[in-house]
Amino acid sequence: MTSAHHLVVITGANRGFGASVAHSYLHHSGASAVSFVLVGRNEQGLTTVLQELQEESRTSSEPVTVNGVVVGNVDLADTEHLEKNLERIQTAMAQLHNEAAQSKSTIAKSVLVNNAGSLGDLTKTAKEFTWQEARRYFDFNVVSLVGLCSTFLKDTQVAFPKETYPEHKTVIVSISSLLAVQAFSNWGLYAAGKAARDRFLGVMALEEKSNNVKTLNYAPGPLDNEMQADVRRTLGDAEQLEIYDDMHKSGQLVRMDDSSRKLVLLLKKDEYITGAHIDFYDE
Ligand SMILES: NC(=O)c1ccc[n+]([C@@H]2O[C@H](COP(=O)([O-])OP(=O)(O)OC[C@H]3O[C@@H](n4cnc5c(N)ncnc54)[C@H](OP(=O)(O)O)[C@@H]3O)[C@@H](O)[C@H]2O)c1
C-alpha cells in the first residue's frame, strides 16, 4: 500500500461518474492524503461533494486526510471564458501545492480526470449534423480537454521538476467509451469526440513517457445513471434502444461505484500500458 499524498483534479465532479470517482479515490487509492480540485458548472453541487469527502475521511477505517478546492461556474463548452477558467484551476492547484509544502506533506502523484462530457444529439444520423453544432460539441468535449491536459501537465512539471522530484508521478485520464473504438449508428459526435480524446492521450503518452507521466483512456461501461436515462430517452436507433432498455430493466447496467473503483484500482496498481484504452469489462 502506498502511503502518500495525491493531488486529484476531476471535471464534472458534482454528480454522476465524476462524483463517484472522487469517492472511490478517497477509499481505494491507498493515498494517505488527497487534495481534490473539483471542477464544474454547479458550485453548490461541487461543494456538497467536497463536504461529503471530508466527512467520509473522518469516519473511514483507513485514515485519509482530505483537503480541497472547488472551482465552480466553469462551463467547459464556453471557449470565450476557457482561458480564465483554466487560470482558476491553475490557481487552485497552486494553492494546494503551497498548502502541501507548508505542512511538509510532499505530493507524490498528480492526477487529472477528464470526466465531464455530453452525448450530443442522439436523435440524429451523421448527415443531419450541422458544422455549427459539431463545433459546439467539440469545443466542450475535445478542445477544453486539450486545454486542461496541457495546462495541468505544464504546471505539474513546473511544480515538480523531475530533477528535484524523481519519484513524482503524473497521470492523465480521459473517461472514454466503447464508442471511441467502435462505431454505432446515431453516435456521430460522441464517437468522434471520444476517439479524438483517446488519440490525444495516446500521443501525450509517447511524448511524456520519460517524464514519469502516464495517460489512460478508461471506458466505464453503460452506467446506471442520468446519462444512460438520456440515452434511453433520445437514441434514434431502435435496435440499440432495445438493448439499452433490456439492460436497464434486467439490472445489467453497471453501478457507478463498481466502475469508479475499477478505475481507481487500475491507477493504484499502475500496471496498465500508458496511453491504453481499457474498458470496465476488460479482464
Ligand atoms: N453514463 C454512461 O453510461 C457512460 C458510458 C460511457 C462513458 N461515459 C462518460 O462518463 C463521463 C461522465 O458522464 P456521466 O455518466 O456521469 O454523465 P452525467 O451524469 O450526464 O454527468 C456529466 C457531468 O459533466 C458535467 N458537464 C456537462 N456539461 C458541462 C459543461 N458544459 N461544462 C462543465 N461540466 C459539464 C455535468 O455537470 P452539470 O451537473 O453542470 O450538468 C456532470 O457533472 C462522460 O465523459 C461520459 O461520456 C458515461
PDB file of N, CA and C and ligand atoms in Angstrom, residues 11-19 39-42 74-78 114-119 137 140-141 175-178 190 194 197 218-228 230-231 253 256, ligand 1:
ATOM      1  N   THR A  11     -13.044  16.863 -13.455  1.00  0.00           N
ATOM      2  CA  THR A  11     -14.064  17.730 -14.060  1.00  0.00           C
ATOM      3  C   THR A  11     -15.422  17.032 -13.999  1.00  0.00           C
ATOM      4  N   GLY A  12     -16.478  17.837 -13.851  1.00  0.00           N
ATOM      5  CA  GLY A  12     -17.835  17.258 -13.728  1.00  0.00           C
ATOM      6  C   GLY A  12     -17.945  16.421 -12.470  1.00  0.00           C
ATOM      7  N   ALA A  13     -17.388  16.957 -11.362  1.00  0.00           N
ATOM      8  CA  ALA A  13     -17.306  16.173 -10.114  1.00  0.00           C
ATOM      9  C   ALA A  13     -18.527  16.350  -9.224  1.00  0.00           C
ATOM     10  N   ASN A  14     -19.502  17.148  -9.663  1.00  0.00           N
ATOM     11  CA  ASN A  14     -20.651  17.444  -8.795  1.00  0.00           C
ATOM     12  C   ASN A  14     -21.663  16.318  -8.722  1.00  0.00           C
ATOM     13  N   ARG A  15     -21.662  15.428  -9.740  1.00  0.00           N
ATOM     14  CA  ARG A  15     -22.678  14.361  -9.766  1.00  0.00           C
ATOM     15  C   ARG A  15     -22.182  13.260 -10.696  1.00  0.00           C
ATOM     16  N   GLY A  16     -22.987  12.223 -10.844  1.00  0.00           N
ATOM     17  CA  GLY A  16     -22.699  11.172 -11.807  1.00  0.00           C
ATOM     18  C   GLY A  16     -21.358  10.503 -11.569  1.00  0.00           C
ATOM     19  N   PHE A  17     -20.715  10.093 -12.650  1.00  0.00           N
ATOM     20  CA  PHE A  17     -19.494   9.308 -12.533  1.00  0.00           C
ATOM     21  C   PHE A  17     -18.348  10.115 -11.919  1.00  0.00           C
ATOM     22  N   GLY A  18     -18.308  11.419 -12.172  1.00  0.00           N
ATOM     23  CA  GLY A  18     -17.234  12.261 -11.613  1.00  0.00           C
ATOM     24  C   GLY A  18     -17.258  12.243 -10.094  1.00  0.00           C
ATOM     25  N   ALA A  19     -18.449  12.391  -9.506  1.00  0.00           N
ATOM     26  CA  ALA A  19     -18.565  12.350  -8.038  1.00  0.00           C
ATOM     27  C   ALA A  19     -18.177  10.965  -7.534  1.00  0.00           C
ATOM     28  N   VAL A  39     -14.026  20.461 -10.257  1.00  0.00           N
ATOM     29  CA  VAL A  39     -14.317  21.460 -11.288  1.00  0.00           C
ATOM     30  C   VAL A  39     -15.679  21.174 -11.915  1.00  0.00           C
ATOM     31  N   GLY A  40     -16.436  22.232 -12.194  1.00  0.00           N
ATOM     32  CA  GLY A  40     -17.707  22.034 -12.901  1.00  0.00           C
ATOM     33  C   GLY A  40     -18.559  23.285 -12.899  1.00  0.00           C
ATOM     34  N   ARG A  41     -19.771  23.127 -13.435  1.00  0.00           N
ATOM     35  CA  ARG A  41     -20.659  24.294 -13.530  1.00  0.00           C
ATOM     36  C   ARG A  41     -21.364  24.572 -12.211  1.00  0.00           C
ATOM     37  N   ASN A  42     -21.701  23.489 -11.491  1.00  0.00           N
ATOM     38  CA  ASN A  42     -22.594  23.603 -10.342  1.00  0.00           C
ATOM     39  C   ASN A  42     -21.791  23.724  -9.035  1.00  0.00           C
ATOM     40  N   VAL A  74     -17.762  26.758 -13.931  1.00  0.00           N
ATOM     41  CA  VAL A  74     -16.892  26.503 -15.081  1.00  0.00           C
ATOM     42  C   VAL A  74     -17.713  25.764 -16.138  1.00  0.00           C
ATOM     43  N   ASP A  75     -18.084  26.500 -17.195  1.00  0.00           N
ATOM     44  CA  ASP A  75     -18.765  25.874 -18.319  1.00  0.00           C
ATOM     45  C   ASP A  75     -17.699  25.549 -19.360  1.00  0.00           C
ATOM     46  N   LEU A  76     -17.362  24.271 -19.487  1.00  0.00           N
ATOM     47  CA  LEU A  76     -16.256  23.887 -20.378  1.00  0.00           C
ATOM     48  C   LEU A  76     -16.631  24.011 -21.853  1.00  0.00           C
ATOM     49  N   ALA A  77     -17.911  24.266 -22.136  1.00  0.00           N
ATOM     50  CA  ALA A  77     -18.318  24.490 -23.526  1.00  0.00           C
ATOM     51  C   ALA A  77     -18.086  25.942 -23.940  1.00  0.00           C
ATOM     52  N   ASP A  78     -17.815  26.803 -22.976  1.00  0.00           N
ATOM     53  CA  ASP A  78     -17.704  28.243 -23.209  1.00  0.00           C
ATOM     54  C   ASP A  78     -16.236  28.615 -23.477  1.00  0.00           C
ATOM     55  N   ASN A 114     -10.338  13.749 -16.733  1.00  0.00           N
ATOM     56  CA  ASN A 114     -11.224  14.459 -17.661  1.00  0.00           C
ATOM     57  C   ASN A 114     -12.515  13.656 -17.769  1.00  0.00           C
ATOM     58  N   ASN A 115     -13.464  14.018 -16.910  1.00  0.00           N
ATOM     59  CA  ASN A 115     -14.695  13.230 -16.807  1.00  0.00           C
ATOM     60  C   ASN A 115     -15.889  13.912 -17.477  1.00  0.00           C
ATOM     61  N   ALA A 116     -15.995  15.237 -17.340  1.00  0.00           N
ATOM     62  CA  ALA A 116     -17.181  15.938 -17.862  1.00  0.00           C
ATOM     63  C   ALA A 116     -17.347  15.622 -19.346  1.00  0.00           C
ATOM     64  N   GLY A 117     -18.585  15.416 -19.733  1.00  0.00           N
ATOM     65  CA  GLY A 117     -18.820  15.109 -21.141  1.00  0.00           C
ATOM     66  C   GLY A 117     -20.301  15.202 -21.462  1.00  0.00           C
ATOM     67  N   SER A 118     -20.619  15.226 -22.765  1.00  0.00           N
ATOM     68  CA  SER A 118     -22.027  15.282 -23.171  1.00  0.00           C
ATOM     69  C   SER A 118     -22.266  14.315 -24.319  1.00  0.00           C
ATOM     70  N   LEU A 119     -23.533  13.992 -24.538  1.00  0.00           N
ATOM     71  CA  LEU A 119     -23.884  12.969 -25.526  1.00  0.00           C
ATOM     72  C   LEU A 119     -23.948  13.502 -26.956  1.00  0.00           C
ATOM     73  N   TYR A 137     -20.048  21.071 -29.968  1.00  0.00           N
ATOM     74  CA  TYR A 137     -19.801  19.786 -29.299  1.00  0.00           C
ATOM     75  C   TYR A 137     -18.300  19.584 -29.050  1.00  0.00           C
ATOM     76  N   PHE A 140     -16.513  21.715 -26.261  1.00  0.00           N
ATOM     77  CA  PHE A 140     -16.639  21.177 -24.903  1.00  0.00           C
ATOM     78  C   PHE A 140     -15.844  19.881 -24.746  1.00  0.00           C
ATOM     79  N   ASN A 141     -16.114  18.901 -25.601  1.00  0.00           N
ATOM     80  CA  ASN A 141     -15.641  17.533 -25.344  1.00  0.00           C
ATOM     81  C   ASN A 141     -14.204  17.273 -25.784  1.00  0.00           C
ATOM     82  N   ILE A 175     -12.191   9.923 -19.406  1.00  0.00           N
ATOM     83  CA  ILE A 175     -13.299   8.976 -19.310  1.00  0.00           C
ATOM     84  C   ILE A 175     -13.819   8.801 -20.735  1.00  0.00           C
ATOM     85  N   SER A 176     -13.601   7.596 -21.233  1.00  0.00           N
ATOM     86  CA  SER A 176     -13.821   7.293 -22.639  1.00  0.00           C
ATOM     87  C   SER A 176     -15.103   6.478 -22.806  1.00  0.00           C
ATOM     88  N   SER A 177     -15.148   5.667 -23.840  1.00  0.00           N
ATOM     89  CA  SER A 177     -16.360   4.890 -24.133  1.00  0.00           C
ATOM     90  C   SER A 177     -16.007   3.825 -25.163  1.00  0.00           C
ATOM     91  N   LEU A 178     -16.826   2.796 -25.234  1.00  0.00           N
ATOM     92  CA  LEU A 178     -16.698   1.813 -26.314  1.00  0.00           C
ATOM     93  C   LEU A 178     -16.768   2.516 -27.672  1.00  0.00           C
ATOM     94  N   TYR A 190     -20.467  12.028 -30.538  1.00  0.00           N
ATOM     95  CA  TYR A 190     -19.942  11.396 -29.318  1.00  0.00           C
ATOM     96  C   TYR A 190     -18.769  10.472 -29.667  1.00  0.00           C
ATOM     97  N   LYS A 194     -14.891  11.041 -28.518  1.00  0.00           N
ATOM     98  CA  LYS A 194     -14.175  10.095 -27.642  1.00  0.00           C
ATOM     99  C   LYS A 194     -12.945   9.530 -28.359  1.00  0.00           C
ATOM    100  N   ARG A 197     -10.217  12.176 -28.215  1.00  0.00           N
ATOM    101  CA  ARG A 197      -9.626  12.270 -26.869  1.00  0.00           C
ATOM    102  C   ARG A 197      -8.660  11.111 -26.639  1.00  0.00           C
ATOM    103  N   TYR A 218     -10.211   5.401 -20.061  1.00  0.00           N
ATOM    104  CA  TYR A 218     -10.998   4.394 -19.335  1.00  0.00           C
ATOM    105  C   TYR A 218     -12.467   4.463 -19.756  1.00  0.00           C
ATOM    106  N   ALA A 219     -12.970   3.365 -20.338  1.00  0.00           N
ATOM    107  CA  ALA A 219     -14.382   3.278 -20.732  1.00  0.00           C
ATOM    108  C   ALA A 219     -15.145   2.634 -19.573  1.00  0.00           C
ATOM    109  N   PRO A 220     -16.054   3.383 -18.931  1.00  0.00           N
ATOM    110  CA  PRO A 220     -16.624   2.901 -17.667  1.00  0.00           C
ATOM    111  C   PRO A 220     -17.759   1.887 -17.805  1.00  0.00           C
ATOM    112  N   GLY A 221     -18.157   1.551 -19.054  1.00  0.00           N
ATOM    113  CA  GLY A 221     -19.302   0.649 -19.230  1.00  0.00           C
ATOM    114  C   GLY A 221     -20.598   1.437 -19.211  1.00  0.00           C
ATOM    115  N   PRO A 222     -21.721   0.804 -19.604  1.00  0.00           N
ATOM    116  CA  PRO A 222     -23.017   1.503 -19.583  1.00  0.00           C
ATOM    117  C   PRO A 222     -23.479   1.670 -18.136  1.00  0.00           C
ATOM    118  N   LEU A 223     -23.439   2.904 -17.652  1.00  0.00           N
ATOM    119  CA  LEU A 223     -23.640   3.167 -16.218  1.00  0.00           C
ATOM    120  C   LEU A 223     -25.114   3.361 -15.902  1.00  0.00           C
ATOM    121  N   ASP A 224     -25.483   2.951 -14.714  1.00  0.00           N
ATOM    122  CA  ASP A 224     -26.862   3.145 -14.272  1.00  0.00           C
ATOM    123  C   ASP A 224     -26.993   4.563 -13.726  1.00  0.00           C
ATOM    124  N   ASN A 225     -27.136   5.534 -14.627  1.00  0.00           N
ATOM    125  CA  ASN A 225     -27.201   6.929 -14.168  1.00  0.00           C
ATOM    126  C   ASN A 225     -27.990   7.812 -15.134  1.00  0.00           C
ATOM    127  N   GLU A 226     -27.910   9.123 -14.891  1.00  0.00           N
ATOM    128  CA  GLU A 226     -28.737  10.064 -15.666  1.00  0.00           C
ATOM    129  C   GLU A 226     -28.380  10.077 -17.146  1.00  0.00           C
ATOM    130  N   MET A 227     -27.073   9.948 -17.442  1.00  0.00           N
ATOM    131  CA  MET A 227     -26.696   9.979 -18.856  1.00  0.00           C
ATOM    132  C   MET A 227     -27.322   8.803 -19.606  1.00  0.00           C
ATOM    133  N   GLN A 228     -27.338   7.621 -18.971  1.00  0.00           N
ATOM    134  CA  GLN A 228     -27.957   6.443 -19.603  1.00  0.00           C
ATOM    135  C   GLN A 228     -29.457   6.650 -19.762  1.00  0.00           C
ATOM    136  N   ASP A 230     -30.818   9.470 -20.338  1.00  0.00           N
ATOM    137  CA  ASP A 230     -30.909  10.348 -21.522  1.00  0.00           C
ATOM    138  C   ASP A 230     -30.755   9.537 -22.810  1.00  0.00           C
ATOM    139  N   VAL A 231     -29.857   8.553 -22.778  1.00  0.00           N
ATOM    140  CA  VAL A 231     -29.673   7.690 -23.959  1.00  0.00           C
ATOM    141  C   VAL A 231     -30.989   6.992 -24.268  1.00  0.00           C
ATOM    142  N   LEU A 253     -27.137  -2.757 -16.089  1.00  0.00           N
ATOM    143  CA  LEU A 253     -26.309  -1.549 -16.203  1.00  0.00           C
ATOM    144  C   LEU A 253     -25.290  -1.550 -15.055  1.00  0.00           C
ATOM    145  N   MET A 256     -22.218   2.781 -10.791  1.00  0.00           N
ATOM    146  CA  MET A 256     -21.124   3.759 -10.931  1.00  0.00           C
ATOM    147  C   MET A 256     -19.976   3.462  -9.981  1.00  0.00           C
TER     148      MET A 256
HETATM  149  N1  LIG B   1     -23.280   7.151 -18.381  1.00  0.00           N
HETATM  150  C1  LIG B   1     -22.720   6.208 -19.138  1.00  0.00           C
HETATM  151  O1  LIG B   1     -23.296   5.134 -19.361  1.00  0.00           O
HETATM  152  C2  LIG B   1     -21.357   6.442 -19.715  1.00  0.00           C
HETATM  153  C3  LIG B   1     -20.806   5.418 -20.508  1.00  0.00           C
HETATM  154  C4  LIG B   1     -19.544   5.625 -21.061  1.00  0.00           C
HETATM  155  C5  LIG B   1     -18.874   6.807 -20.825  1.00  0.00           C
HETATM  156  N2  LIG B   1     -19.447   7.791 -20.054  1.00  0.00           N
HETATM  157  C6  LIG B   1     -18.697   9.020 -19.850  1.00  0.00           C
HETATM  158  O2  LIG B   1     -18.587   9.262 -18.450  1.00  0.00           O
HETATM  159  C7  LIG B   1     -18.383  10.658 -18.227  1.00  0.00           C
HETATM  160  C8  LIG B   1     -19.312  11.127 -17.102  1.00  0.00           C
HETATM  161  O3  LIG B   1     -20.634  11.008 -17.543  1.00  0.00           O
HETATM  162  P1  LIG B   1     -21.860  10.665 -16.572  1.00  0.00           P
HETATM  163  O4  LIG B   1     -22.355   9.341 -16.973  1.00  0.00           O
HETATM  164  O5  LIG B   1     -21.521  10.944 -15.168  1.00  0.00           O
HETATM  165  O6  LIG B   1     -22.870  11.757 -17.160  1.00  0.00           O
HETATM  166  P2  LIG B   1     -23.784  12.847 -16.439  1.00  0.00           P
HETATM  167  O7  LIG B   1     -24.498  12.178 -15.318  1.00  0.00           O
HETATM  168  O8  LIG B   1     -24.578  13.463 -17.544  1.00  0.00           O
HETATM  169  O9  LIG B   1     -22.714  13.886 -15.859  1.00  0.00           O
HETATM  170  C9  LIG B   1     -21.990  14.712 -16.741  1.00  0.00           C
HETATM  171  C10 LIG B   1     -21.084  15.618 -15.945  1.00  0.00           C
HETATM  172  O10 LIG B   1     -20.460  16.531 -16.869  1.00  0.00           O
HETATM  173  C11 LIG B   1     -20.779  17.866 -16.425  1.00  0.00           C
HETATM  174  N3  LIG B   1     -20.956  18.785 -17.547  1.00  0.00           N
HETATM  175  C12 LIG B   1     -21.881  18.707 -18.523  1.00  0.00           C
HETATM  176  N4  LIG B   1     -21.762  19.766 -19.340  1.00  0.00           N
HETATM  177  C13 LIG B   1     -20.750  20.534 -18.858  1.00  0.00           C
HETATM  178  C14 LIG B   1     -20.148  21.748 -19.271  1.00  0.00           C
HETATM  179  N5  LIG B   1     -20.561  22.405 -20.357  1.00  0.00           N
HETATM  180  N6  LIG B   1     -19.121  22.246 -18.535  1.00  0.00           N
HETATM  181  C15 LIG B   1     -18.681  21.592 -17.433  1.00  0.00           C
HETATM  182  N7  LIG B   1     -19.206  20.430 -16.997  1.00  0.00           N
HETATM  183  C16 LIG B   1     -20.234  19.917 -17.697  1.00  0.00           C
HETATM  184  C17 LIG B   1     -22.085  17.726 -15.670  1.00  0.00           C
HETATM  185  O11 LIG B   1     -22.275  18.861 -14.840  1.00  0.00           O
HETATM  186  P3  LIG B   1     -23.734  19.581 -14.664  1.00  0.00           P
HETATM  187  O12 LIG B   1     -24.321  18.988 -13.410  1.00  0.00           O
HETATM  188  O13 LIG B   1     -23.398  21.035 -14.543  1.00  0.00           O
HETATM  189  O14 LIG B   1     -24.555  19.260 -15.877  1.00  0.00           O
HETATM  190  C18 LIG B   1     -21.841  16.446 -14.908  1.00  0.00           C
HETATM  191  O15 LIG B   1     -21.036  16.681 -13.781  1.00  0.00           O
HETATM  192  C19 LIG B   1     -18.661  11.342 -19.565  1.00  0.00           C
HETATM  193  O16 LIG B   1     -17.432  11.679 -20.191  1.00  0.00           O
HETATM  194  C20 LIG B   1     -19.375  10.266 -20.361  1.00  0.00           C
HETATM  195  O17 LIG B   1     -19.212  10.415 -21.752  1.00  0.00           O
HETATM  196  C21 LIG B   1     -20.677   7.626 -19.494  1.00  0.00           C
END
